GROMACS .gro file of C-alpha atoms in nm:
model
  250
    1UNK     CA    1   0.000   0.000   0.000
    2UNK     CA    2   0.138   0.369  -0.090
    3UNK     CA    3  -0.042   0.672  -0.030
    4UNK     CA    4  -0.190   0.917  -0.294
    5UNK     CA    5   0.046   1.168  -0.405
    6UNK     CA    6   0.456   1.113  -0.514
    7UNK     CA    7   0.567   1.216  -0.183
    8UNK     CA    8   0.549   0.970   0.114
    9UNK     CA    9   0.631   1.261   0.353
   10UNK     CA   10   0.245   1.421   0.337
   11UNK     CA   11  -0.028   1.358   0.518
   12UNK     CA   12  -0.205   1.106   0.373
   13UNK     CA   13   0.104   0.869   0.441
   14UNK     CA   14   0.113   0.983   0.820
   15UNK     CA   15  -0.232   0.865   0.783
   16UNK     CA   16  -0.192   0.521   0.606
   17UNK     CA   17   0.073   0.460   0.886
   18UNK     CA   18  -0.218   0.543   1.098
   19UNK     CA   19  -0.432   0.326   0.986
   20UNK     CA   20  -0.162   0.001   0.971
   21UNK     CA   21  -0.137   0.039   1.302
   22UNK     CA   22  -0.505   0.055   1.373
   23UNK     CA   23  -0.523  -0.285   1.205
   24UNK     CA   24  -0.584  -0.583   1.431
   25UNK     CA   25  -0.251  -0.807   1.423
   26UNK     CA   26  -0.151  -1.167   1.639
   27UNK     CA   27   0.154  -0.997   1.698
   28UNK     CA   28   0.331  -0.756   1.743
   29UNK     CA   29   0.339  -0.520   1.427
   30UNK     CA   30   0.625  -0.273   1.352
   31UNK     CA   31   0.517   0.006   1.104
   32UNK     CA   32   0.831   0.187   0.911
   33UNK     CA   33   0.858   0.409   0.624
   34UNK     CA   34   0.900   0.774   0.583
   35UNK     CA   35   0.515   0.820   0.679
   36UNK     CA   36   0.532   0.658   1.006
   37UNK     CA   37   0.844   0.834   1.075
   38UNK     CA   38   0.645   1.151   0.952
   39UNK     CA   39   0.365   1.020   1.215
   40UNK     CA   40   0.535   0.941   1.521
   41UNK     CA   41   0.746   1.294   1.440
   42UNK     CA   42   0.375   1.494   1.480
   43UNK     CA   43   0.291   1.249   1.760
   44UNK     CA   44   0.614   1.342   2.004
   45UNK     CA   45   0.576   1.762   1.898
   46UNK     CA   46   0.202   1.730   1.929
   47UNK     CA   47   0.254   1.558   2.289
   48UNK     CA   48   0.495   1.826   2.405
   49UNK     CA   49   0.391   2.107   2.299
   50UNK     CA   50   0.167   2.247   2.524
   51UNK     CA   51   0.421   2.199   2.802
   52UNK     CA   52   0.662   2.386   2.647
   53UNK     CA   53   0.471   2.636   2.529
   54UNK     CA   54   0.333   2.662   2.879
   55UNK     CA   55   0.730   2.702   3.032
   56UNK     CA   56   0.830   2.927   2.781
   57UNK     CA   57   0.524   3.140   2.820
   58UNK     CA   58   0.547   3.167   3.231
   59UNK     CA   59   0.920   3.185   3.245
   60UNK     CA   60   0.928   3.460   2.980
   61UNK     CA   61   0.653   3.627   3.222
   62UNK     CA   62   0.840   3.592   3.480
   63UNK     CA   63   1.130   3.745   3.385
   64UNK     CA   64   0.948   4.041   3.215
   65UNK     CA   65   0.757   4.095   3.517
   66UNK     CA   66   1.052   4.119   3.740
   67UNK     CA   67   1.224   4.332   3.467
   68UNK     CA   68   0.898   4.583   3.468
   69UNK     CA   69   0.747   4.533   3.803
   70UNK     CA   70   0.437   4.538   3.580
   71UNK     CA   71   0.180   4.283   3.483
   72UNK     CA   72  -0.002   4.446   3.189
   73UNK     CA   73   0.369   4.457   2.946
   74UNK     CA   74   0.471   4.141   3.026
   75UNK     CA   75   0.124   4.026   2.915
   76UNK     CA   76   0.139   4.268   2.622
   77UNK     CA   77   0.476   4.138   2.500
   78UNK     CA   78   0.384   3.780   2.498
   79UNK     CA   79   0.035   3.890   2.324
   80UNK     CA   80   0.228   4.107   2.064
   81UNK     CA   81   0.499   3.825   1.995
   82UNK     CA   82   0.231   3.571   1.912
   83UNK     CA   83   0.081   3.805   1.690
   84UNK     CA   84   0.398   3.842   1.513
   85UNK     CA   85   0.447   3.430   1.520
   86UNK     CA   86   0.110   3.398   1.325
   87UNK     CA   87   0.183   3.691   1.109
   88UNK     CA   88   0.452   3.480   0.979
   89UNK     CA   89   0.293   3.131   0.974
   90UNK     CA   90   0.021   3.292   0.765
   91UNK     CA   91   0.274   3.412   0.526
   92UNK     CA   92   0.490   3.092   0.486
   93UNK     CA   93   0.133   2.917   0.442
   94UNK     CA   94   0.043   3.152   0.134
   95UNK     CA   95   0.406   3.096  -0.030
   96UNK     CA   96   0.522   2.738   0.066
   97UNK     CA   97   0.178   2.587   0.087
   98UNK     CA   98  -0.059   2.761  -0.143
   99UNK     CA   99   0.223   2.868  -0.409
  100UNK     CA  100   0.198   3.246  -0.394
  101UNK     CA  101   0.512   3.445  -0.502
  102UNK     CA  102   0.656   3.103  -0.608
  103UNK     CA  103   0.828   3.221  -0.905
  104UNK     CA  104   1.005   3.467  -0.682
  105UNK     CA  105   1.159   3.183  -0.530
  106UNK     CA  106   1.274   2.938  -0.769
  107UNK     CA  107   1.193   2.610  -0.674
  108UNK     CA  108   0.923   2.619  -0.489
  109UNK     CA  109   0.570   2.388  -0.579
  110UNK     CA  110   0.211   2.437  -0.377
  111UNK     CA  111   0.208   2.180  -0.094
  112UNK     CA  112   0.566   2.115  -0.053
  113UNK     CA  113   0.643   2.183   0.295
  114UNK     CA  114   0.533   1.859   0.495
  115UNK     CA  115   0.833   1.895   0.729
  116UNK     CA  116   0.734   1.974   1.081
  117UNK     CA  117   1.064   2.008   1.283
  118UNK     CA  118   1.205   2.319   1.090
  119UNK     CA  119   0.884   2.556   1.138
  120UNK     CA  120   0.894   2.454   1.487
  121UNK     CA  121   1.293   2.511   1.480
  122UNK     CA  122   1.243   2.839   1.300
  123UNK     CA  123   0.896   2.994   1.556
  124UNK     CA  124   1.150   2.910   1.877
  125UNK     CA  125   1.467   3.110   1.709
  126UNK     CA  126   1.206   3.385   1.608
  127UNK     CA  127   1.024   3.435   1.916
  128UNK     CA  128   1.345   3.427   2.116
  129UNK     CA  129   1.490   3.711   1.895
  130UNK     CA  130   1.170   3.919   1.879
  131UNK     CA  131   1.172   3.897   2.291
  132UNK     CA  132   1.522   4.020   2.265
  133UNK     CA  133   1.443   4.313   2.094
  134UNK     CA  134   1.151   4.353   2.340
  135UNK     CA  135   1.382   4.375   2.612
  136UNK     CA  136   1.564   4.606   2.463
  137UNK     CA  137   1.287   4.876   2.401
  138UNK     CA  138   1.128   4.824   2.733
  139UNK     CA  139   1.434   4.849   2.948
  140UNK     CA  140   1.484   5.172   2.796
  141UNK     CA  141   1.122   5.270   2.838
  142UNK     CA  142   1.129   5.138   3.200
  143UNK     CA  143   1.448   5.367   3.320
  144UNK     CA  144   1.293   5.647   3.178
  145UNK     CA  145   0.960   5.649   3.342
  146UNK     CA  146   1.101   5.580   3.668
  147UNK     CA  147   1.328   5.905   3.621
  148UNK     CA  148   0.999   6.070   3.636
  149UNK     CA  149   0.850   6.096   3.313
  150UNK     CA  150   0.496   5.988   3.226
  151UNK     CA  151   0.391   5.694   2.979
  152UNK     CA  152   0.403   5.900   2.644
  153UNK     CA  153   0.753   6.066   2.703
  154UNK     CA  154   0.891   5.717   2.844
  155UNK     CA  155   0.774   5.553   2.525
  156UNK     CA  156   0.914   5.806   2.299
  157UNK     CA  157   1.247   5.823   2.427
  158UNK     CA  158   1.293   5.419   2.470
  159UNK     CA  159   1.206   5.409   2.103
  160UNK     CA  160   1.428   5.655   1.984
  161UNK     CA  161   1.735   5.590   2.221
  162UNK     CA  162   1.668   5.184   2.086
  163UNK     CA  163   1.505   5.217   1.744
  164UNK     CA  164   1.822   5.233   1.562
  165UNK     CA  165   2.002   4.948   1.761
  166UNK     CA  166   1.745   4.676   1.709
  167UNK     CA  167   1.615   4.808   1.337
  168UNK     CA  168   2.033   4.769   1.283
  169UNK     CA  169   2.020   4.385   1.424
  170UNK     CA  170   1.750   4.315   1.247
  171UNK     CA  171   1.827   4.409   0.883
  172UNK     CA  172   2.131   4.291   0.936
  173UNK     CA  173   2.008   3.930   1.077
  174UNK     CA  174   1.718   3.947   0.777
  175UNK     CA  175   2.017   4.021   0.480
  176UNK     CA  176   2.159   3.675   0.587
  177UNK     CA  177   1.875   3.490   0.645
  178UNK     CA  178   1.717   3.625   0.295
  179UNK     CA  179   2.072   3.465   0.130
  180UNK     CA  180   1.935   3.112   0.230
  181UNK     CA  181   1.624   3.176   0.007
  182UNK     CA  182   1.904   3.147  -0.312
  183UNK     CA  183   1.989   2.783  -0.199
  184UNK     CA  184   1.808   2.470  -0.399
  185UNK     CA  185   1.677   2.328  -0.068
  186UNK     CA  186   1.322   2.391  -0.019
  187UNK     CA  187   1.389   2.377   0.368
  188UNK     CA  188   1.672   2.614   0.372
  189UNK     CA  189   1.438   2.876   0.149
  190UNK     CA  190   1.144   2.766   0.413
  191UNK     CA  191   1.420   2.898   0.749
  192UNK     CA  192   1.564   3.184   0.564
  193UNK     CA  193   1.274   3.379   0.433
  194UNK     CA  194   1.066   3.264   0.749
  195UNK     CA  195   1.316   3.388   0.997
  196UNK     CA  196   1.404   3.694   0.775
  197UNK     CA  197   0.997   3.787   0.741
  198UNK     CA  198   0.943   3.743   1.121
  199UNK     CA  199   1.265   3.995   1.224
  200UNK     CA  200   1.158   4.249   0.963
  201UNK     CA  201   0.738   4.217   1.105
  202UNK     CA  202   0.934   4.261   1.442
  203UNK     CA  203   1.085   4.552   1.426
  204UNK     CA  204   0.883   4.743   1.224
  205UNK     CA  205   0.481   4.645   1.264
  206UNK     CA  206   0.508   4.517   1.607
  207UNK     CA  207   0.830   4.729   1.814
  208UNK     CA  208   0.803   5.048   1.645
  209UNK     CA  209   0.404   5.080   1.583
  210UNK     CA  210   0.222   4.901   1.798
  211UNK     CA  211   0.427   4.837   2.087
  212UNK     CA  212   0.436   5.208   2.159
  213UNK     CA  213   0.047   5.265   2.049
  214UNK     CA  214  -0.061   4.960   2.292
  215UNK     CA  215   0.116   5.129   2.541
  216UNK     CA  216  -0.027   5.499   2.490
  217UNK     CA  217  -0.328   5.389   2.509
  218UNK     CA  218  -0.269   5.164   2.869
  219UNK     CA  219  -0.183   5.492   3.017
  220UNK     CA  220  -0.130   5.433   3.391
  221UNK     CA  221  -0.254   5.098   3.364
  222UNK     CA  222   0.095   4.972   3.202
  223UNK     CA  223   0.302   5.048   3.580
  224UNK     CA  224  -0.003   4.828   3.757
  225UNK     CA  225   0.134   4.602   4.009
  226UNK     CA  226  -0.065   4.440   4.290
  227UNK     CA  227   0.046   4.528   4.612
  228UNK     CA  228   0.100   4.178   4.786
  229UNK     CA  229   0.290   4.035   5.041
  230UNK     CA  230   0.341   4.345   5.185
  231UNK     CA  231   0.255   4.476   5.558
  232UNK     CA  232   0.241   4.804   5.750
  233UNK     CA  233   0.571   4.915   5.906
  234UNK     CA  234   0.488   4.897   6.267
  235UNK     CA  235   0.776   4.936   6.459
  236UNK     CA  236   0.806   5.168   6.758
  237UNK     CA  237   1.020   5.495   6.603
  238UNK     CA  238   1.348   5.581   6.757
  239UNK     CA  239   1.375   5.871   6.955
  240UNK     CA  240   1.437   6.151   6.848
  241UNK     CA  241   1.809   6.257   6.970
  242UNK     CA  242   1.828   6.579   7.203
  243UNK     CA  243   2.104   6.775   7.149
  244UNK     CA  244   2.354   6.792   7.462
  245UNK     CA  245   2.448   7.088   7.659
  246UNK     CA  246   2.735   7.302   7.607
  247UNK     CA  247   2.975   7.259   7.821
  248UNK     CA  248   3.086   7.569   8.068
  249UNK     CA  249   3.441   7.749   8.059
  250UNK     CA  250   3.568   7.636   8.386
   0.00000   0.00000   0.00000
């Protein structure tokens, strides 16, 4: 039995492997073949994945929260970087998958992409870069507000005193990433002009518009932390010292 379709990496042969193994046997039955390797592949990422999405997320709160001693921008961050992660997914669907701007790329035939370790390679390289560049605005923003300055001047001056250090990284990153798209390997095009379409959406769409509008309109609410954990000071106060006599000329 051989699936529909020339390629034995695609779903239906994840699904004939499936279905072998469905199959009643006396015995123990062994199932190989690039589709059950394709199957048990989507089995172990599909099994783990919500615990690692789940660390990732609440250690990467964590972290921000600490960083901010707010609870609104860490939430924010992790809302804007997923955001950016399906930006991207949508566009390497429309190319890789659907055949859009194929000629741009050379090589490149609807429905080719059945590989499932390399997107999942390429969304954990690109959400640990675009959190990197998140750091680096809201640091900036962060120091400056607690100099004094309100939510619209901290904003402004994080994004100009970092705008040109991460928009740097980042075209620089994207120019080598974009040189994998030239190779012959459909998976190599798939990592370079994913990972060089996710750092360009990063630091243009998401860091330098919406980051700072999100955060304009928050207000006051961005610097909201709940006060907890934390008791009254009451301790007796020392006295107050009493200055002692001068002393007389004998």
């Amino acid at each position: 039995m051989i699936p529909d379709g020339d390629d034995p990496l695609s779903p239906q042969g994840s699904r004939l492997a499936a279905a072998l193994r469905a199959v009643p046997a006396p015995g123990p039955a062994l199932v190989g073949g690039p589709g059950a390797r394709l199957a048990d592949t989507e089995h172990v990422l599909a099994g783990r994945l919500p615990a690692v999405v789940g660390v990732t997320v609440l250690v990467t709160f964590v972290l921000l929260l600490a960083l901010t001693r707010s609870v609104l921008i860490p939430v924010k961050a992790l809302a804007l970087n997923a955001l950016g992660l399906a930006a991207t997914s949508g566009i390497l669907v429309a190319v890789f998958q659907q055949g859009h701007l194929a000629p741009l790329l050379g090589d490149v035939t609807a429905g080719g992409i059945t590989d499932v370790v390399m997107p999942s390679l390429m969304f954990c390289v690109t959400f640990g870069l675009s959190m990197d560049y998140e750091v680096f605005l809201l640091s900036r923003i962060v120091d400056e507000h607690r100099r004094g300055s309100d939510t619209e001047t901290a904003v402004a001056v994080g994004l100009q005193r970092t705008g040109g250090l991460f928009t740097s990284a980042a075209l620089v990153f994207a120019t080598v990433m974009a040189a994998l798209a030239l190779s012959s390997l459909v998976l190599l095009k798939l990592i370079g002009v994913g990972l060089a379409l996710a750092v360009l959406l990063d630091c243009t769409v998401i860091r330098a518009l919406l980051v700072p509008a999100v955060m304009r309109l928050a207000g006051r609410a961005n610097w909201w932390m709940p006060q907890l954990g934390r008791r009254k000071d009451r301790s007796v106060p020392s006295p107050t010292p009493v200055p002692a006599a001068p002393m007389e000329a004998p």
